[in-house]
Coordinates of C-alpha atoms in Angstrom, one line a residue:
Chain A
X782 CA 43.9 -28.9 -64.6
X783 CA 41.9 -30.7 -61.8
X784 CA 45.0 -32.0 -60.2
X785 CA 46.3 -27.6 -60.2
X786 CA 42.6 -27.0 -59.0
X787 CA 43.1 -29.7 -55.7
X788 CA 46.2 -28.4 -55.0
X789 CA 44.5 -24.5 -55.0
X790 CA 41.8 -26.0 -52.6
X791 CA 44.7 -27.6 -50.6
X792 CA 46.6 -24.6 -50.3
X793 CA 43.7 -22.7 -49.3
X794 CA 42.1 -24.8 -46.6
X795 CA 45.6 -24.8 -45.3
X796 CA 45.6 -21.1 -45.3
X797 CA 42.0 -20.9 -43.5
X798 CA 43.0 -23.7 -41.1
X799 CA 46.6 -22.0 -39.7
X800 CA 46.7 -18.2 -40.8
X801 CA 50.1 -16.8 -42.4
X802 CA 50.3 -14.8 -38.8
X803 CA 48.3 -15.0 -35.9
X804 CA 45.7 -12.0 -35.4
X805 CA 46.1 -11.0 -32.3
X806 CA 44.7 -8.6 -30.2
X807 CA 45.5 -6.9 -27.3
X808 CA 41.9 -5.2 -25.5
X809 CA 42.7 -2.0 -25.3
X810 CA 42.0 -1.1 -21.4
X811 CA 45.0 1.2 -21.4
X812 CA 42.6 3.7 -23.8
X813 CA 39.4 2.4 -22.4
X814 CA 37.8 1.2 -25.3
X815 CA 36.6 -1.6 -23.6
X816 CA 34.3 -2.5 -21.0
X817 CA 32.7 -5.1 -18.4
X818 CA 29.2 -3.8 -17.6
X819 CA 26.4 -5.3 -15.9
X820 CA 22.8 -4.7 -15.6
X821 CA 21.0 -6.2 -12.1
X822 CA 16.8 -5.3 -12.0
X823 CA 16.3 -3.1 -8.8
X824 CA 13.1 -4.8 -7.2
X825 CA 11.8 -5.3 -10.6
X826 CA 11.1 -2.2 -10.8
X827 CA 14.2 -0.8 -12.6
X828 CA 17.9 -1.6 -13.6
X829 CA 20.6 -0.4 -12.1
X830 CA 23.8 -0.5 -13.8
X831 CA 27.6 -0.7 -12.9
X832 CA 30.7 -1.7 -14.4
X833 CA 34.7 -3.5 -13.1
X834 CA 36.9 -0.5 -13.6
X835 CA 39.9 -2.8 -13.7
X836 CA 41.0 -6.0 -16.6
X837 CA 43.1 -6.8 -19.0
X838 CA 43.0 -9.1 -21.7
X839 CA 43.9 -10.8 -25.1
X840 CA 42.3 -12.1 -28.1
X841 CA 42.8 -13.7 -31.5
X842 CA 41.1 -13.4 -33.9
X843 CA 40.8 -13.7 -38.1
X844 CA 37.8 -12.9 -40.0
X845 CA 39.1 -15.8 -42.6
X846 CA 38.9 -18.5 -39.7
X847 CA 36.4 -17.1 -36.8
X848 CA 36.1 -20.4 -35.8
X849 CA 40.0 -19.9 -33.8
X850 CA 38.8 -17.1 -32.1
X851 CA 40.2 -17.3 -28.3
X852 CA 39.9 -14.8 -25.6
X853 CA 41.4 -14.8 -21.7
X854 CA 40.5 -12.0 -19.4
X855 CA 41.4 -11.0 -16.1
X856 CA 39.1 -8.8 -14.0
X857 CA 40.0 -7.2 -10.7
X858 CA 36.9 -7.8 -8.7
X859 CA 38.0 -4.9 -6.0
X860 CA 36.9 -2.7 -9.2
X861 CA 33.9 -3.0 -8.9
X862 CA 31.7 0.1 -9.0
X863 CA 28.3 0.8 -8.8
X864 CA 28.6 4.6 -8.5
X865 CA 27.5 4.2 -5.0
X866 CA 30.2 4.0 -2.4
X867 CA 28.1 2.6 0.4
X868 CA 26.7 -0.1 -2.1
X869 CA 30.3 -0.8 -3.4
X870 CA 31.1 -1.6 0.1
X871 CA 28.7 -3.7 1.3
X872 CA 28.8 -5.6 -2.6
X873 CA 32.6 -6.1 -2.2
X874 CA 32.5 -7.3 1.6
X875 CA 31.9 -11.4 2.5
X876 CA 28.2 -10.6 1.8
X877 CA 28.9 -10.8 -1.7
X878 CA 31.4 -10.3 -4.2
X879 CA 34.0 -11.1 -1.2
X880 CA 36.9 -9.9 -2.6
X881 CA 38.9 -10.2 0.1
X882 CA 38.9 -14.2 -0.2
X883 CA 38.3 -13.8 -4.1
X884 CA 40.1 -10.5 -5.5
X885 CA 40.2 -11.6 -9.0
X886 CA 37.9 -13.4 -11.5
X887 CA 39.2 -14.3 -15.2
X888 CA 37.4 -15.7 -18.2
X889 CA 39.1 -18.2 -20.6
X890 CA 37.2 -19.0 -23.6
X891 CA 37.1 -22.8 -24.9
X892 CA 35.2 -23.0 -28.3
X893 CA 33.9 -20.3 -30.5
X894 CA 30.7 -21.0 -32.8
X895 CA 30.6 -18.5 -35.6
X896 CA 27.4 -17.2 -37.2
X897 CA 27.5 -15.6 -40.5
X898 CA 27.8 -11.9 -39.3
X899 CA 31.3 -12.5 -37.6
X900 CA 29.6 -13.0 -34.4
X901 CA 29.2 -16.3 -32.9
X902 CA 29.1 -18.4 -29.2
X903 CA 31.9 -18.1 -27.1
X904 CA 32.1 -20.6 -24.8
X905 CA 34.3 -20.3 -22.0
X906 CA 35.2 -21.0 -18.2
X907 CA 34.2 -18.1 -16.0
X908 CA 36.1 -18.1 -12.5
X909 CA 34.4 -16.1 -10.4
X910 CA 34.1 -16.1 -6.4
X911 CA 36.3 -18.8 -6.6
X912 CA 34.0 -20.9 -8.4
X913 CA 34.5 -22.1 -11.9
X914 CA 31.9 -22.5 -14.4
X915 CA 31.3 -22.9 -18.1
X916 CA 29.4 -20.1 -19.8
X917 CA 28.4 -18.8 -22.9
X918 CA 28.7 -15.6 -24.3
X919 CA 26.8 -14.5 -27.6
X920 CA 28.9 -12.2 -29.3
X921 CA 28.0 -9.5 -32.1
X922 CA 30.8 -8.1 -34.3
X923 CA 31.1 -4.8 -34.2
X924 CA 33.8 -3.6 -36.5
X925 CA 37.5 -4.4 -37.5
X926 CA 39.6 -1.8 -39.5
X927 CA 42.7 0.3 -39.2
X928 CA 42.7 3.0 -36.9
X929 CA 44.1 6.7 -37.6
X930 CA 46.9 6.0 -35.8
X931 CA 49.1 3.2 -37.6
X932 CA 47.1 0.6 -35.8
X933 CA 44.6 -2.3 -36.7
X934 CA 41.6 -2.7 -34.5
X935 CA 38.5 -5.5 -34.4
X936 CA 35.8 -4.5 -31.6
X937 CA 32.8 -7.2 -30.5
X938 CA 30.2 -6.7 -28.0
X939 CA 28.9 -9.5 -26.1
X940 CA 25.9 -10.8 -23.6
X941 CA 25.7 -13.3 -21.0
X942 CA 23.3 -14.0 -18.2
X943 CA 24.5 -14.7 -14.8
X944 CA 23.1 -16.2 -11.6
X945 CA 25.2 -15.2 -8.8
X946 CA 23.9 -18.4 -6.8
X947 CA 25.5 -20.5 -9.2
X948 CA 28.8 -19.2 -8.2
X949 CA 28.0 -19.5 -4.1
X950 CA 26.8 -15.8 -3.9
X951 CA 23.8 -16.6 -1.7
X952 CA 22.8 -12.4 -0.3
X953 CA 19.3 -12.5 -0.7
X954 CA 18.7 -9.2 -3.5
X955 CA 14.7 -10.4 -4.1
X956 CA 13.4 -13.0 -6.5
X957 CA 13.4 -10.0 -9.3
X958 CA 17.0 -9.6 -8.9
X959 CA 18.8 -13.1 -9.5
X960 CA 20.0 -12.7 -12.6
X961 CA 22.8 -10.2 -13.4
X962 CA 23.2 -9.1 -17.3
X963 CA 26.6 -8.8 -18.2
X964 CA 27.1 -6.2 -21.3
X965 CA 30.5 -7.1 -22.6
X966 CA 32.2 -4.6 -25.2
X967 CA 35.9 -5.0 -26.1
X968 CA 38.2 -3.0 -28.7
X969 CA 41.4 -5.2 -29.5
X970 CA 44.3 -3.5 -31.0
X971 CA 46.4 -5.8 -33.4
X972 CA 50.0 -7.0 -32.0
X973 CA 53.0 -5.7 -34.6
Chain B
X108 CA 27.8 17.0 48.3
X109 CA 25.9 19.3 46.3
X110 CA 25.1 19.7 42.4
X111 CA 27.4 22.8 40.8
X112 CA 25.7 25.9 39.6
X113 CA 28.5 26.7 37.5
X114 CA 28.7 26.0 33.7
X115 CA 32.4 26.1 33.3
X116 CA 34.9 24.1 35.1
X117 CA 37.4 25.9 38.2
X118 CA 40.2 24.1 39.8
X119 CA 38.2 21.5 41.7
X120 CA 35.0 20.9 39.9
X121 CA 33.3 20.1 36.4
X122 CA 31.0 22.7 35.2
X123 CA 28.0 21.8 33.8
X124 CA 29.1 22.5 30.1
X125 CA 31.6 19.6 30.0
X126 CA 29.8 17.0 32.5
X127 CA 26.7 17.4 29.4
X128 CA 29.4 16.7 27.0
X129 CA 31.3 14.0 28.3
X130 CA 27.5 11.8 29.0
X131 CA 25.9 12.9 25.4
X132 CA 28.9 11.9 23.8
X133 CA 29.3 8.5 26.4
X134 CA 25.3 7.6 25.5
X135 CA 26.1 8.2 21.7
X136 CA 29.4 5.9 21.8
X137 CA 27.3 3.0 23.6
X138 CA 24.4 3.3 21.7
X139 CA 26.1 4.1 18.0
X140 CA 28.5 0.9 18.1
X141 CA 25.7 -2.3 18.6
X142 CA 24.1 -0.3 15.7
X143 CA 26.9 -0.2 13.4
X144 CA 26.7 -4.1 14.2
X145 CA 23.5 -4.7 13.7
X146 CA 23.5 -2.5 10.3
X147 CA 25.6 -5.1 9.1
X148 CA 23.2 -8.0 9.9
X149 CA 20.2 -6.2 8.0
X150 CA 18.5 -7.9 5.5
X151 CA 18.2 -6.4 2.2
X152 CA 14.0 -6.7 2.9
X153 CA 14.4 -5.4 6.4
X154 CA 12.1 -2.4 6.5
X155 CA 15.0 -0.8 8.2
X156 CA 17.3 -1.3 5.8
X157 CA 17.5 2.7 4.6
X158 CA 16.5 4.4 8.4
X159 CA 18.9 2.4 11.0
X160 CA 22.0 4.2 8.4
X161 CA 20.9 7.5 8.6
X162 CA 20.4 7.4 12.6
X163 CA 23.8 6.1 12.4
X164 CA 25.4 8.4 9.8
X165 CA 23.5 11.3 12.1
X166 CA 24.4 10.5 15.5
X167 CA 27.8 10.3 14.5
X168 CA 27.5 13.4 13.0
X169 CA 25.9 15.0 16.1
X170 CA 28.7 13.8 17.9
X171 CA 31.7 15.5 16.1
X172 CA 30.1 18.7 16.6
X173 CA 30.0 18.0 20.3
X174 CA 33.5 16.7 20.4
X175 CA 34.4 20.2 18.0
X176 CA 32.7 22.0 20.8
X177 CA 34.3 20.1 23.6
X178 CA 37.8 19.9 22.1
X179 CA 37.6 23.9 21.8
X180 CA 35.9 24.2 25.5
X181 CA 38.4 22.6 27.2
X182 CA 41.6 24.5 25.3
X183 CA 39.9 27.4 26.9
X184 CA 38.6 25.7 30.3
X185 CA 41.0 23.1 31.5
X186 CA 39.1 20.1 33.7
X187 CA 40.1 20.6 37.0
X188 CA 43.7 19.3 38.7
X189 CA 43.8 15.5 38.9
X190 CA 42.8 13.9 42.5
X191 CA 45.5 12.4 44.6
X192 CA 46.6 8.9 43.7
X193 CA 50.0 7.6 42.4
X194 CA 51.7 8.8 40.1
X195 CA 52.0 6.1 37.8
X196 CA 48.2 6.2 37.5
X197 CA 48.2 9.5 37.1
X198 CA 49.8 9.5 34.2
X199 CA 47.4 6.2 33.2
X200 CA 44.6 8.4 33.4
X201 CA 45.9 11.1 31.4
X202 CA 47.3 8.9 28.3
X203 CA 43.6 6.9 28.4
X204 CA 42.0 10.6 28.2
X205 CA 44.3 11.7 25.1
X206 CA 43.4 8.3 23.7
X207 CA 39.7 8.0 24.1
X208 CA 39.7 11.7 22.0
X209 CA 41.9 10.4 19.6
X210 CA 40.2 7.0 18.7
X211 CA 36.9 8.8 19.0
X212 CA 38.4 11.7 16.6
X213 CA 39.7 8.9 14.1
X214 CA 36.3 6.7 14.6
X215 CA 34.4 10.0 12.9
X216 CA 36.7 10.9 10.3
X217 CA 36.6 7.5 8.9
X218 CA 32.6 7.0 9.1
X219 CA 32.7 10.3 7.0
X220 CA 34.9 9.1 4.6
X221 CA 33.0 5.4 3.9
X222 CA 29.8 7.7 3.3
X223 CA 31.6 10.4 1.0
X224 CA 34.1 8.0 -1.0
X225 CA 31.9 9.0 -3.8
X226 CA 31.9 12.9 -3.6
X227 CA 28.2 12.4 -1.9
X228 CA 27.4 14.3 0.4
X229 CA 27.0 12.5 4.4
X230 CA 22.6 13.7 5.6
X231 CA 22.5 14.8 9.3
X232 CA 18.5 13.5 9.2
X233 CA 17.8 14.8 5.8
X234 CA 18.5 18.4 7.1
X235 CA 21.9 19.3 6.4
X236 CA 24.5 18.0 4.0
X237 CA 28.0 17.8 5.1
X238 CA 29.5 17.6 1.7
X239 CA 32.6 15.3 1.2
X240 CA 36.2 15.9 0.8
X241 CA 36.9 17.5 -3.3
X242 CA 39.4 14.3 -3.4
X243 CA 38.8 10.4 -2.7
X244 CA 41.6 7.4 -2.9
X245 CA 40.8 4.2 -4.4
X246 CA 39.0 1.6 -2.6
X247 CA 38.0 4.4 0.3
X248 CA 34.7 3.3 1.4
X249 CA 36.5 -0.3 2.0
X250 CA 39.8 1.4 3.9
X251 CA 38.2 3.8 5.8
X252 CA 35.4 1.1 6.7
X253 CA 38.1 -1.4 8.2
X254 CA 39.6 1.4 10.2
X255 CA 36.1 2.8 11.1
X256 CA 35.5 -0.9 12.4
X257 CA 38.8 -1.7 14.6
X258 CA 39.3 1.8 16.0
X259 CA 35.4 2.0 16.8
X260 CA 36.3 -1.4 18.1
X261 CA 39.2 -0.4 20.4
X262 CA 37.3 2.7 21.7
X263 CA 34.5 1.4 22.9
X264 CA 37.0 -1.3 24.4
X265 CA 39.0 1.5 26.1
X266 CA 35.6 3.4 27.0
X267 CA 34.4 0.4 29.2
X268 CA 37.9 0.2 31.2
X269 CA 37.4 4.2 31.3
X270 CA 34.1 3.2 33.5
X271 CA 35.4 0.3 35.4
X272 CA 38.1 2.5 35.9
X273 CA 35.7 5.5 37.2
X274 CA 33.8 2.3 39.4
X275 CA 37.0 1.9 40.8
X276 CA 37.6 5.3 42.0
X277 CA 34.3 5.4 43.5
X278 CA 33.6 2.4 45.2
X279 CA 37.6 1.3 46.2
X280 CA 39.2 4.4 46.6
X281 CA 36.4 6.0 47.8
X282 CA 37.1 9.6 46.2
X283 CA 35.1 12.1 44.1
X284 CA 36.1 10.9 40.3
X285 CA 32.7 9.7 39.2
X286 CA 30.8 12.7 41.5
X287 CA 32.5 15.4 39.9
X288 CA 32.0 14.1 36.4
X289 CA 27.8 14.2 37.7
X290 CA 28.5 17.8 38.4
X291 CA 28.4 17.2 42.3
X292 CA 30.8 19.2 44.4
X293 CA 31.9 19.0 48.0
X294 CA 30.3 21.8 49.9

C-alpha cells in the first residue's frame, strides 16, 4: 500500500516535472491578438502611448508546471509607431531608437516565478539598442481555453518598467519622462 | 543699362514676373536648408522646438506654389535665347536649369510626404491645410526624409555652382547673364 502510494507520487512528480507533450505556443501576430505597447509621461503632464507594429514569437507553457514557462520574442524596432509620423521619425533616427544601427530587439526569458493565479516573474534578457540587459516582467494570466476554431489558446498580459538610459538612449525627453511603461499582452495559439 | 518695365519675358530680356520668381524662390532655398539642419539639432526643451518646423513646413510650402506658378509661366513665356558662348556650355547651362527644377521639384514632394506619412494634414502657418495623399507606404516619413535630405543636399550644392557660375559670366566673360536675371536691360 505505501510502497503503490510512492510510486503514485513518483509517477506524478515525473509527470509535473517533464509534461506528456510540450505546451507550446505560437503568439498569434498573424491575427493580432497580441501586442507590445508602451506608455511614456508627456512632461508629466500626460501619457502618451504607442505600440511596435511588427514581432513574432513563441512560448511554452503548462498550467500543471508554470514554473517551465519560456518565452523568446523578436520585435522589429522600424515598427515603431506613435501615431505621429514626424515623432516616428525623429524616435527611429540615431537620436533614439536608432534603428538604422539597431533594427531589431528580441527578448529571451531565463526563469519564470509563478504566483498562485498562473501569473508569475519572468525574467529574461532584453536586447535592445544593441545593449543587453536582464529584466523582469510581472505577468497576469489572462485565460487559456479552446477557441471556436479547433484551436487551444493561453493569453497573459505583462508589465515592465524601462529606462531608456540604461540601454545607451541618452535624448534628453525631461526628468518626468525617463521611464517608459511597457504593457505587454500576448495570445499563444497551441502547436498541433 | 536700364531696369525693364515689362512683366513678361521677350527674346532678349527677363520680365519682371520671372526675375521675382527666380530670387523668392533663391532666398527660400538658402534660407530653408541651414534650417532643416538646425531643426535637427533642437533640443526637445528648446522653446523653438514646435515654431522653427512650421516656418519650415510653410516656406516650403510657399515655394511650390511659386515654382507651380513659375513652371506654368514659363510653358507660356519662354526665358529669352541663351547669350553667346560655346556650345558645350550651352548645353551645360541648359541641363543645370532642367536639374535645379527637378531636384527642387523632388526636394518638395518629399518634405510633403515626411509631414503627411500619417494622413495629417501639412499647416501653411496655421492657415491652410494641404491635406496628404489618401495612401501612405511603410516606413514613409523615414524614406521620403532620406531623400528629402540628399536631394535638398545636392540642390543647394548645384544652386551655389549655378551662382559661381552666374559670377563667372559677369565678372570673366563680362556679358549680361546676372543683369538680365536683375531685370536690367541694354538700352
Amino acid at each position: 500500500m505505501k510502497a503503490k502510494f510512492f510510486k503514485g507520487l513518483a509517477l506524478a512528480t515525473l509527470m509535473t516535472a517533464s509534461p506528456l507533450y510540450a505546451a507550446d505556443y505560437v503568439i498569434d501576430t498573424k491575427g493580432a491578438h497580441a501586442s507590445i505597447e508602451f506608455r511614456i509621461s508627456h512632461l508629466g503632464t500626460s501619457w502618451l502611448t504607442g505600440r511596435f507594429n511588427t514581432f513574432n514569437g513563441e512560448f511554452s507553457y503548462d498550467s500543471d508546471n508554470p514554473a517551465a514557462s519560456k518565452v523568446n520574442v523578436d520585435i522589429d524596432v522600424t515598427s515603431f509607431d506613435s501615431n505621429h509620423a514626424e515623432r516616428d521619425k525623429h524616435i527611429r533616427s540615431d537620436e533614439y531608437l536608432n534603428v538604422a544601427d539597431h533594427p531589431t530587439a528580441s527578448f529571451k526569458s531565463t526563469s519564470f516565478t509563478p504566483n498562485a493565479d498562473g501569473g508569475g516573474v519572468m525574467k529574461g534578457m532584453l536586447t535592445l539598442y544593441g545593449t543587453s540587459k536582464e529584466i523582469a516582467i510581472d505577468v497576469a494570466k489572462v485565460g487559456e481555453g479552446k477557441d471556436p476554431w479547433g484551436g487551444y489558446r493561453a493569453g497573459f498580459s505583462g508589465t515592465v518598467e524601462l529606462k531608456p538610459k540604461e540601454f545607451g538612449m541618452n535624448y534628453n525627453l525631461g526628468p518626468a519622462s525617463e521611464t517608459v511603461y511597457m504593457d505587454l499582452n500576448i495570445e499563444g495559439i497551441r502547436k498541433k | 543699362m536700364v531696369l525693364n518695365h515689362k512683366l513678361t519675358n521677350d527674346e532678349h530680356s527677363y520680365g519682371w514676373g520671372p526675375v521675382i520668381m527666380h530670387w523668392l524662390i533663391a532666398l527660400a532655398i538658402i534660407g530653408l536648408y541651414p534650417l532643416g539642419w538646425y531643426i535637427e539639432t533642437l533640443d526637445y526643451y528648446d522653446p523653438a522646438y514646435r515654431t522653427i518646423p512650421v516656418w519650415h513646413k510653410s516656406i516650403g510650402i510657399i515655394v511650390a506654389m511659386v515654382l507651380a506658378v513659375r513652371l506654368i509661366w514659363r510653358s507660356f513665356n519662354k526665358p529669352p535665347a541663351p547669350l553667346p558662348q560655346p556650345k558645350k556650355m550651352v548645353i551645360a547651362a541648359k541641363i543645370a536649369h532642367a536639374l535645379l527644377y527637378l531636384l527642387l521639384l523632388i526636394t518638395l514632394i518629399s518634405g510633403y510626404l515626411i509631414s503627411t506619412a500619417d494622413g495629417r494634414a501639412i499647416e501653411l502657418f496655421n492657415l491652410i491645410n494641404i491635406p496628404a495623399l489618401p495612401f501612405a507606404i511603410d516606413n514613409q516619413e523615414d524614406i521620403a526624409g532620406l531623400i528629402h535630405f540628399i536631394v535638398a543636399t545636392i540642390l543647394i550644392s548645384l544652386a551655389a555652382i549655378h551662382a559661381i557660375a552666374a559670377l563667372k559670366h559677369h565678372f570673366i566673360d563680362k556679358d549680361i547673364t546676372l543683369k538680365r536675371m536683375l531685370a536690367l536691360r541694354e538700352e
